[in-house]
Short mmCIF file of N, CA and C in Angstrom, two decimals:
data_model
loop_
_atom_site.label_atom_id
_atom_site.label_comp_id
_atom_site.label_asym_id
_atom_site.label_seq_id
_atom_site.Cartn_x
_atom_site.Cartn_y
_atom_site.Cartn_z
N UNK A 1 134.33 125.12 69.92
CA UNK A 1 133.35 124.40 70.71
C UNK A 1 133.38 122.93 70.28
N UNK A 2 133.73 121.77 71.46
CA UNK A 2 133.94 120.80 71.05
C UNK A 2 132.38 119.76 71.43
N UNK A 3 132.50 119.01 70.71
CA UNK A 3 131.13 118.10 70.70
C UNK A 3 131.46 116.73 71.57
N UNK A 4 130.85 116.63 73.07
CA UNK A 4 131.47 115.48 73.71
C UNK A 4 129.98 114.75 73.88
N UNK A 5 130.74 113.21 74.11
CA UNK A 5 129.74 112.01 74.75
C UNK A 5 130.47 111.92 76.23
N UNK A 6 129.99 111.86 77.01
CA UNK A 6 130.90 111.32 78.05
C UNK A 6 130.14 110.05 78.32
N UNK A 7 131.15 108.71 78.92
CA UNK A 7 130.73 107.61 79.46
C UNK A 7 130.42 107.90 80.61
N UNK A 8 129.37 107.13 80.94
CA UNK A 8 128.90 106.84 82.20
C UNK A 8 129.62 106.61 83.57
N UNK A 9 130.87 106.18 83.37
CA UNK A 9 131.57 106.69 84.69
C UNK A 9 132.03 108.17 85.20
N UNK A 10 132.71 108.33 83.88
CA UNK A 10 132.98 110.00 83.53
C UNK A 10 131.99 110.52 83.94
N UNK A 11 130.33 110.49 83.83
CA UNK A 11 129.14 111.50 84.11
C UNK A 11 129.29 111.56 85.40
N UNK A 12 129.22 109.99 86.13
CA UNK A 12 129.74 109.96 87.74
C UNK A 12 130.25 110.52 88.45
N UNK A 13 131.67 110.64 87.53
CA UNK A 13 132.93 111.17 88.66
C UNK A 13 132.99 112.54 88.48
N UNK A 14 132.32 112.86 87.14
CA UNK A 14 131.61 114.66 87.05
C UNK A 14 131.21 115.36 87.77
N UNK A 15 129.90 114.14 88.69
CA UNK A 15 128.55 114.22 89.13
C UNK A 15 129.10 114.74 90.49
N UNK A 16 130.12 113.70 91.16
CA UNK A 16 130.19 113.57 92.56
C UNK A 16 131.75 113.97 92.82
N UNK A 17 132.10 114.12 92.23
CA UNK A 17 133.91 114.60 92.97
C UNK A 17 134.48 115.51 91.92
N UNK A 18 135.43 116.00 92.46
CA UNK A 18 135.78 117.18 91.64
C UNK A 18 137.29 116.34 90.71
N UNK A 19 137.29 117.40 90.07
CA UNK A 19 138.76 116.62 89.40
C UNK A 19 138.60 116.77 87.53
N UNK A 20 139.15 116.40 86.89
CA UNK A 20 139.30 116.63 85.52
C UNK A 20 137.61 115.99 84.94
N UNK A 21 137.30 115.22 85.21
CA UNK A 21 135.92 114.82 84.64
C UNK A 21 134.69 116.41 84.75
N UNK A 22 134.73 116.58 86.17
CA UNK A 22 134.45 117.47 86.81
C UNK A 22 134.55 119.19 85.52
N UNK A 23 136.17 119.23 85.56
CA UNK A 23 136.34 120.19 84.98
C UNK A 23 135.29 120.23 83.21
N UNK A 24 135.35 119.20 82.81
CA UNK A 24 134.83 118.64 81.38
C UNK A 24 133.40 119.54 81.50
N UNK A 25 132.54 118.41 82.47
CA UNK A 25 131.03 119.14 82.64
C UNK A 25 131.06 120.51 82.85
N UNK A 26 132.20 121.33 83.83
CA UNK A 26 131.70 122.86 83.88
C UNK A 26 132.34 123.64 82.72
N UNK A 27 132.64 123.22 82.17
CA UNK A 27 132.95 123.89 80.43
C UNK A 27 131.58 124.11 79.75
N UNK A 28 131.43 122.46 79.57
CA UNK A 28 130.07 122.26 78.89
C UNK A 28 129.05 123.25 79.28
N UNK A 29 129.14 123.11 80.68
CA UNK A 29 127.57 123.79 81.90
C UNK A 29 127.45 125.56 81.28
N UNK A 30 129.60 125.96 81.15
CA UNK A 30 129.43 127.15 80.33
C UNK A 30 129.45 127.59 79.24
N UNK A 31 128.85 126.71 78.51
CA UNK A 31 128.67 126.98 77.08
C UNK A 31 129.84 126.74 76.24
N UNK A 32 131.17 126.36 77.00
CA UNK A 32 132.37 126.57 76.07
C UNK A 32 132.61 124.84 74.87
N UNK A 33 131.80 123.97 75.57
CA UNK A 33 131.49 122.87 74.69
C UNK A 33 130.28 122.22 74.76
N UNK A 34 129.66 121.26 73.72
CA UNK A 34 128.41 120.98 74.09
C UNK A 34 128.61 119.47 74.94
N UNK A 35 127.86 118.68 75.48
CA UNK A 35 127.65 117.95 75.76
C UNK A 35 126.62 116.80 74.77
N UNK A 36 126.57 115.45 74.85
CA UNK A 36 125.26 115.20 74.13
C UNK A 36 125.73 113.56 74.81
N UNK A 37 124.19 113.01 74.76
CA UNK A 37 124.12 111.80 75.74
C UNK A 37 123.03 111.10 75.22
N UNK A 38 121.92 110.49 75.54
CA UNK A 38 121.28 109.52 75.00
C UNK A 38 120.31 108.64 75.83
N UNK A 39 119.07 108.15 75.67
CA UNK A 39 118.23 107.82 76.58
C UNK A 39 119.04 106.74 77.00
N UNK A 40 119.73 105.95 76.25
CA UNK A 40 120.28 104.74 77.09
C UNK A 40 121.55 104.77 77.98
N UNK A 41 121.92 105.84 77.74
CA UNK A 41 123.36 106.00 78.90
C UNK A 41 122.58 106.62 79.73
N UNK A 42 121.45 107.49 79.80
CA UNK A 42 120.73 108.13 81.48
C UNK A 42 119.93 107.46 81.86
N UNK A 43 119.54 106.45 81.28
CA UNK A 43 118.86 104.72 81.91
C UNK A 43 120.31 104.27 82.66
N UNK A 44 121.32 103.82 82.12
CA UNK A 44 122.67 103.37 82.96
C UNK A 44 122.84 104.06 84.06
N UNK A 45 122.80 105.41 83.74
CA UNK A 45 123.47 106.13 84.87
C UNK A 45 122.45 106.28 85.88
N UNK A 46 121.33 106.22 85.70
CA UNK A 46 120.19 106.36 86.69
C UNK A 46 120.56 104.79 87.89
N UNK A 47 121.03 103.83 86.87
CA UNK A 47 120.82 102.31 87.33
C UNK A 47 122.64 102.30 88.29
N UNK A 48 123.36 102.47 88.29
CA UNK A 48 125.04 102.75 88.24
C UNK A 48 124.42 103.60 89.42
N UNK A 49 123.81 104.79 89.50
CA UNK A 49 123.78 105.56 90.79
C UNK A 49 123.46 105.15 91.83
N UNK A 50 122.06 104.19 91.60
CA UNK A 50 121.56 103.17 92.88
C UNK A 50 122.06 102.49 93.81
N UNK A 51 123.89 102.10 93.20
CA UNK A 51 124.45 101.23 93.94
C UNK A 51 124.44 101.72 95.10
N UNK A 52 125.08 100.85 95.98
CA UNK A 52 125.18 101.23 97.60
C UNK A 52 126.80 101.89 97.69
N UNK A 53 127.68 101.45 96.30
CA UNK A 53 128.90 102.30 97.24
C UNK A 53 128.59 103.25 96.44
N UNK A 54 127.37 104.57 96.21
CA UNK A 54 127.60 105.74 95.71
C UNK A 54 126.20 106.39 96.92
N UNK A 55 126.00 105.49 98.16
CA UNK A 55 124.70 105.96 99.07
C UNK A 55 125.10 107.32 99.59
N UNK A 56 126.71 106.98 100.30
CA UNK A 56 127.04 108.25 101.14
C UNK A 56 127.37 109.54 100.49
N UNK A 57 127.92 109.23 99.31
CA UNK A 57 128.04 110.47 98.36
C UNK A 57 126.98 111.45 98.16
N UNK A 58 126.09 110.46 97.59
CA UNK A 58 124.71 110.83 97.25
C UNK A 58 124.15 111.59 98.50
N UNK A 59 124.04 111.01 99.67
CA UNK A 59 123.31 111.84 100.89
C UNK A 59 124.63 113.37 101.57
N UNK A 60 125.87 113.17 101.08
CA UNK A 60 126.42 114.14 101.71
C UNK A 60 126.03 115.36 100.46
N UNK A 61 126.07 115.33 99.47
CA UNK A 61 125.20 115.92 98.38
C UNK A 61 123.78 116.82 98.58
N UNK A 62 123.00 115.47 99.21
CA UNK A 62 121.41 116.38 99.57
C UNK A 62 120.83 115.97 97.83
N UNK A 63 121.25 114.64 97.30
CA UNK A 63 120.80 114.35 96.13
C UNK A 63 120.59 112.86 95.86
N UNK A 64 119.70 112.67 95.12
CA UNK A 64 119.05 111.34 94.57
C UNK A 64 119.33 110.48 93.37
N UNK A 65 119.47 109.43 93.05
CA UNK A 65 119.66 109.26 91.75
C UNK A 65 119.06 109.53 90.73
N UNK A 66 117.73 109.93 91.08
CA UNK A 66 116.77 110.51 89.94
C UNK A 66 117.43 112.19 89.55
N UNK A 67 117.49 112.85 90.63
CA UNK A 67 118.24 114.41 90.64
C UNK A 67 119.41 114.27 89.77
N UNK A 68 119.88 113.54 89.82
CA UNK A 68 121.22 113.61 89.32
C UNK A 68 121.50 113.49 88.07
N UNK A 69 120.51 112.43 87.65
CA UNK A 69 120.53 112.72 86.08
C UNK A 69 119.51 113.07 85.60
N UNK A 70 118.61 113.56 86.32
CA UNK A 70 117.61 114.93 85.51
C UNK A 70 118.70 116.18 85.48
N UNK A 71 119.60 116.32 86.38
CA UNK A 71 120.49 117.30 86.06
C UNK A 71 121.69 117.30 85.23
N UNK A 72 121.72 116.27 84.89
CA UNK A 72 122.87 115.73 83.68
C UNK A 72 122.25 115.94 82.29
N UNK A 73 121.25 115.11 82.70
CA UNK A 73 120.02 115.26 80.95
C UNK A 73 119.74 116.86 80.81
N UNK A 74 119.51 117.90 81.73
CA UNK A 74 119.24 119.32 81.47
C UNK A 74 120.66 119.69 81.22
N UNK A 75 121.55 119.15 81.11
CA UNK A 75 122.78 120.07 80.72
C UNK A 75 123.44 119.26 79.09
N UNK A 76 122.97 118.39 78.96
CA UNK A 76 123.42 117.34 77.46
C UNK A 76 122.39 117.33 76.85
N UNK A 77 122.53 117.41 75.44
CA UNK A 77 121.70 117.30 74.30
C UNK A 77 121.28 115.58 74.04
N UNK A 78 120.27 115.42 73.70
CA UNK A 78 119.92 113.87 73.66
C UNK A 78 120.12 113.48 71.95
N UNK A 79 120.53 112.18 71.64
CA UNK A 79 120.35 112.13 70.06
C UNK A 79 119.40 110.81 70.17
N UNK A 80 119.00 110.49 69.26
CA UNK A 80 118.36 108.82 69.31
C UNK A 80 119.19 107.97 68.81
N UNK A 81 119.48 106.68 69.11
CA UNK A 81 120.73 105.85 68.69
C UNK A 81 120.03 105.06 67.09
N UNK A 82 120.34 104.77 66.52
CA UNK A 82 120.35 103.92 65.32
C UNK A 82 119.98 102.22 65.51
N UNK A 83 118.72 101.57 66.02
CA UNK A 83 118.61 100.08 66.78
C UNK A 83 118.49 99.18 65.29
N UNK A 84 119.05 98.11 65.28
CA UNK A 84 119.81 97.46 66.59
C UNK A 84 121.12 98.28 66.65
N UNK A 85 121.57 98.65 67.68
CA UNK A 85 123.33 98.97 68.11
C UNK A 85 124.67 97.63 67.96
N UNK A 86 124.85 98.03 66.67
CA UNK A 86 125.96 96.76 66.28
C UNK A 86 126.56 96.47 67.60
N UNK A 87 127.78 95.59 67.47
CA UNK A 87 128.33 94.81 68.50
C UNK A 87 129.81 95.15 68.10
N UNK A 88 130.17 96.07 68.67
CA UNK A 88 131.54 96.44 68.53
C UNK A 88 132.97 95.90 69.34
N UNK A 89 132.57 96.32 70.67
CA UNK A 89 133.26 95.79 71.47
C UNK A 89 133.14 94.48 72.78
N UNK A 90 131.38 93.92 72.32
CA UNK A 90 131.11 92.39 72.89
C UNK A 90 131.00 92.67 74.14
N UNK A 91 130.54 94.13 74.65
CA UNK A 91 129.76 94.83 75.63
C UNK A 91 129.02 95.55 75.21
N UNK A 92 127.37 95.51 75.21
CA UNK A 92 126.89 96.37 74.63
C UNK A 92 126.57 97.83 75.67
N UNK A 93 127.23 97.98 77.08
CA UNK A 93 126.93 98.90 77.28
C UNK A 93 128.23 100.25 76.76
N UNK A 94 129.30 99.57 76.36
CA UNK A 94 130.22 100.10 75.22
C UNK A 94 129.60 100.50 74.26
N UNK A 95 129.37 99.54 73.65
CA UNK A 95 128.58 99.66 72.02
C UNK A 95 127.68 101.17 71.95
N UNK A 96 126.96 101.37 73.27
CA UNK A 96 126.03 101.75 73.14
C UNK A 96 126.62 103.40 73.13
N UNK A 97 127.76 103.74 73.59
CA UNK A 97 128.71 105.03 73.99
C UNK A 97 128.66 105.15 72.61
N UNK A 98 129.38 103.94 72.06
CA UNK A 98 130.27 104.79 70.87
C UNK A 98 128.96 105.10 69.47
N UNK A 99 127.98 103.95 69.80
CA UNK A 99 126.97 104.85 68.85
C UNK A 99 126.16 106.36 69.30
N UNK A 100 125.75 106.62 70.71
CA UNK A 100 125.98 107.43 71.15
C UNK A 100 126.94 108.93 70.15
N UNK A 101 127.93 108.61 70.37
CA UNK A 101 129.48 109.28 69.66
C UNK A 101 128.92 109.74 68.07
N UNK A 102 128.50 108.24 67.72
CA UNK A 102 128.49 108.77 66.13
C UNK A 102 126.79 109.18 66.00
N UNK A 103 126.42 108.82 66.26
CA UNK A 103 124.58 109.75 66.34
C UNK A 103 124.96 111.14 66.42
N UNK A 104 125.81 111.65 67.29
CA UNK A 104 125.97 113.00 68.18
C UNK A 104 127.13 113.96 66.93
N UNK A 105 127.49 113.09 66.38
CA UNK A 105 128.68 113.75 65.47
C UNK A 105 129.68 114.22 66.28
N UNK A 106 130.33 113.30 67.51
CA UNK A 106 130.85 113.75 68.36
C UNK A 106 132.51 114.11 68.29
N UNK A 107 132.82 114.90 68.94
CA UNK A 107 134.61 115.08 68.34
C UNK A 107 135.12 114.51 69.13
N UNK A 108 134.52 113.84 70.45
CA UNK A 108 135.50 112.92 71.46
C UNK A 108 134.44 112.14 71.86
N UNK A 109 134.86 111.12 72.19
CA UNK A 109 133.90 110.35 73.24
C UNK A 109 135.20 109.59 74.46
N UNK A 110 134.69 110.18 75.74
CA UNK A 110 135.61 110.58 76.79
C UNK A 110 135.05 109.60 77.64
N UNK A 111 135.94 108.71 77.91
CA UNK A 111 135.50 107.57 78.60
C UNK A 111 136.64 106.95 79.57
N UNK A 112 136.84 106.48 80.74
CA UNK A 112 137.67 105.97 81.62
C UNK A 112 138.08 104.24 81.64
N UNK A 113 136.85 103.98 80.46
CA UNK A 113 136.71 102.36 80.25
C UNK A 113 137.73 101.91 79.64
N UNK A 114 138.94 100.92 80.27
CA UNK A 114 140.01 100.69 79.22
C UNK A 114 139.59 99.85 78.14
N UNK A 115 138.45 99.18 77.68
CA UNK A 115 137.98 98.50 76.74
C UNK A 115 137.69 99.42 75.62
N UNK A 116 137.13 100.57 76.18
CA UNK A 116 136.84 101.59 74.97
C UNK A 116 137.86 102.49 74.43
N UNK A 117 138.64 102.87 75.79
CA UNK A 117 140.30 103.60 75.43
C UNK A 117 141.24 102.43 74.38
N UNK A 118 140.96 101.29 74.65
CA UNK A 118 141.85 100.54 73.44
C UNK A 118 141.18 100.91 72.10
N UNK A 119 139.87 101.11 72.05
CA UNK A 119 139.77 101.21 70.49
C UNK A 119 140.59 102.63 69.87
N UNK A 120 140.51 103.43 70.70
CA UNK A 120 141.28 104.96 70.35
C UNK A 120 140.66 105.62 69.60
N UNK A 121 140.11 104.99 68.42
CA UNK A 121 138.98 106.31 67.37
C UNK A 121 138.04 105.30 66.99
N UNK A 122 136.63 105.53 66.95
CA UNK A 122 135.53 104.85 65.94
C UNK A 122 134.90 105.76 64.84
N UNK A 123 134.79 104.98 64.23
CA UNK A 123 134.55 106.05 63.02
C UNK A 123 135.13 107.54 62.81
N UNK A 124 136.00 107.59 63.04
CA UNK A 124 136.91 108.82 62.94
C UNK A 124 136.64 110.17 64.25
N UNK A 125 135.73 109.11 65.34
CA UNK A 125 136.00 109.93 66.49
C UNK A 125 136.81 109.32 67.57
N UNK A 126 137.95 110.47 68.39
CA UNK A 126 138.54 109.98 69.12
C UNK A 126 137.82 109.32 70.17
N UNK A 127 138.60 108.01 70.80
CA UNK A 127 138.30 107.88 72.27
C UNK A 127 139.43 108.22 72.71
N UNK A 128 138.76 109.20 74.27
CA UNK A 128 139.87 109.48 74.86
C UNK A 128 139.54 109.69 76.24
N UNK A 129 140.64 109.46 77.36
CA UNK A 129 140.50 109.74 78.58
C UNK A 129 139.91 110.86 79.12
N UNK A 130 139.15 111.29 80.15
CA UNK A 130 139.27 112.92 80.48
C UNK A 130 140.16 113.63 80.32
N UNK A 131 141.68 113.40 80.91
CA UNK A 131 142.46 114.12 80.64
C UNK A 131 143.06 114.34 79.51
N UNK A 132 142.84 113.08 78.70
CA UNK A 132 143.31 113.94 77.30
C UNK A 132 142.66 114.83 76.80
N UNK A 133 141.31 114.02 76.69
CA UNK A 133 140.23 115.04 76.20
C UNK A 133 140.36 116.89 76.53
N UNK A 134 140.71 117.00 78.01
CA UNK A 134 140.49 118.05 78.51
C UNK A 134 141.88 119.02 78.15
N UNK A 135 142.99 117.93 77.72
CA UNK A 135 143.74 118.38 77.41
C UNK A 135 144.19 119.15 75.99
N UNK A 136 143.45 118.17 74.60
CA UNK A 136 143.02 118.56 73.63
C UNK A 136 142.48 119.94 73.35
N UNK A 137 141.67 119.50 74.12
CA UNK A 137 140.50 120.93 74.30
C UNK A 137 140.71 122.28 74.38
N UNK A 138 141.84 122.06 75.63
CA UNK A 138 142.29 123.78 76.29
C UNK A 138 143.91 123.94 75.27
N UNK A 139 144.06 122.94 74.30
CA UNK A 139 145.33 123.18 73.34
C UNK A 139 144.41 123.93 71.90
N UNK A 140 143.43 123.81 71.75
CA UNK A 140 142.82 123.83 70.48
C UNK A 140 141.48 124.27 70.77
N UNK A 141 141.40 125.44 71.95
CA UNK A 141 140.07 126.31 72.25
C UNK A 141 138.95 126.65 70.73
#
C-alpha cells in the first residue's frame, strides 16, 4: 500500500476524464493505496475548478465545484502542513505539494507539473508523473 499526494492537476484529470490519473484515484477509492491531501491543495482545487474551461465538463457530469472536492476530500486523508511553507521551488503553490508530501510521509508525490517533475525526489520522496507512479506501483504491489 503506497502513500500518495496527488497535485492538483492530477486530482483534475482524476476528477473529470478517464486515463492513468483516473486509474491512480480508483486504486486509492479501493483501498489498494492511500491517498492524503491537505486543506490548501482542496482550497486550489476548489479555486482551479471554477474556471470556465472546466464549465462543460462539470455540467456533462451533473457536478459542481464544491461536489467535487467534497468528494476528493472524502476519499484522501488530510495532514496539516508545517507554516510558514519554505520556498522551494519560487511557486508556492508547488511548495505547498511537496510539503503536503512530507507532512503525509508520502512514497510519491504524483504531479504533471514539469517544475515539480524536475526536482525528481524531496526529501527522499519521489516526484513522479502518473504514469510512472502508476507504473511503480503495479511493479511493486
Amino acid at each position: 500500500m503506497y502513500r500518495l499526494v496527488l497535485d492538483t492537476n492530477v486530482i483534475i484529470s482524476a476528477l473529470l476524464w478517464r486515463g492513468t490519473p483516473n486509474q491512480l484515484l480508483t486504486t486509492a477509492a479501493s483501498g489498494l493505496d492511500v491517498l492524503y491531501t491537505c486543506q490548501e491543495i482542496l482550497s486550489e482545487l476548489r479555486t482551479v475548478l471554477q474556471r470556465a474551461k472546466f464549465t462543460s465538463r462539470l455540467r456533462s457530469y451533473g457536478s459542481t465545484p464544491d461536489q467535487l472536492t467534497s468528494y476528493f476530500a472524502l476519499l484522501a486523508n488530510q495532514v496539516q502542513l508545517t507554516l510558514p511553507i519554505p520556498s522551494i521551488t519560487g511557486d508556492p503553490a508547488d511548495d505547498m505539494v511537496l510539503a503536503c508530501g512530507v507532512a503525509a510521509s508520502a512514497d510519491f508525490i504524483v504531479t504533471g507539473d514539469t517544475g515539480l517533475l524536475n526536482i525528481s525526489c524531496y526529501r527522499g520522496i519521489p516526484v513522479a508523473s502518473p504514469r510512472m507512479a502508476l507504473k511503480k506501483i503495479e511493479q511493486h504491489p
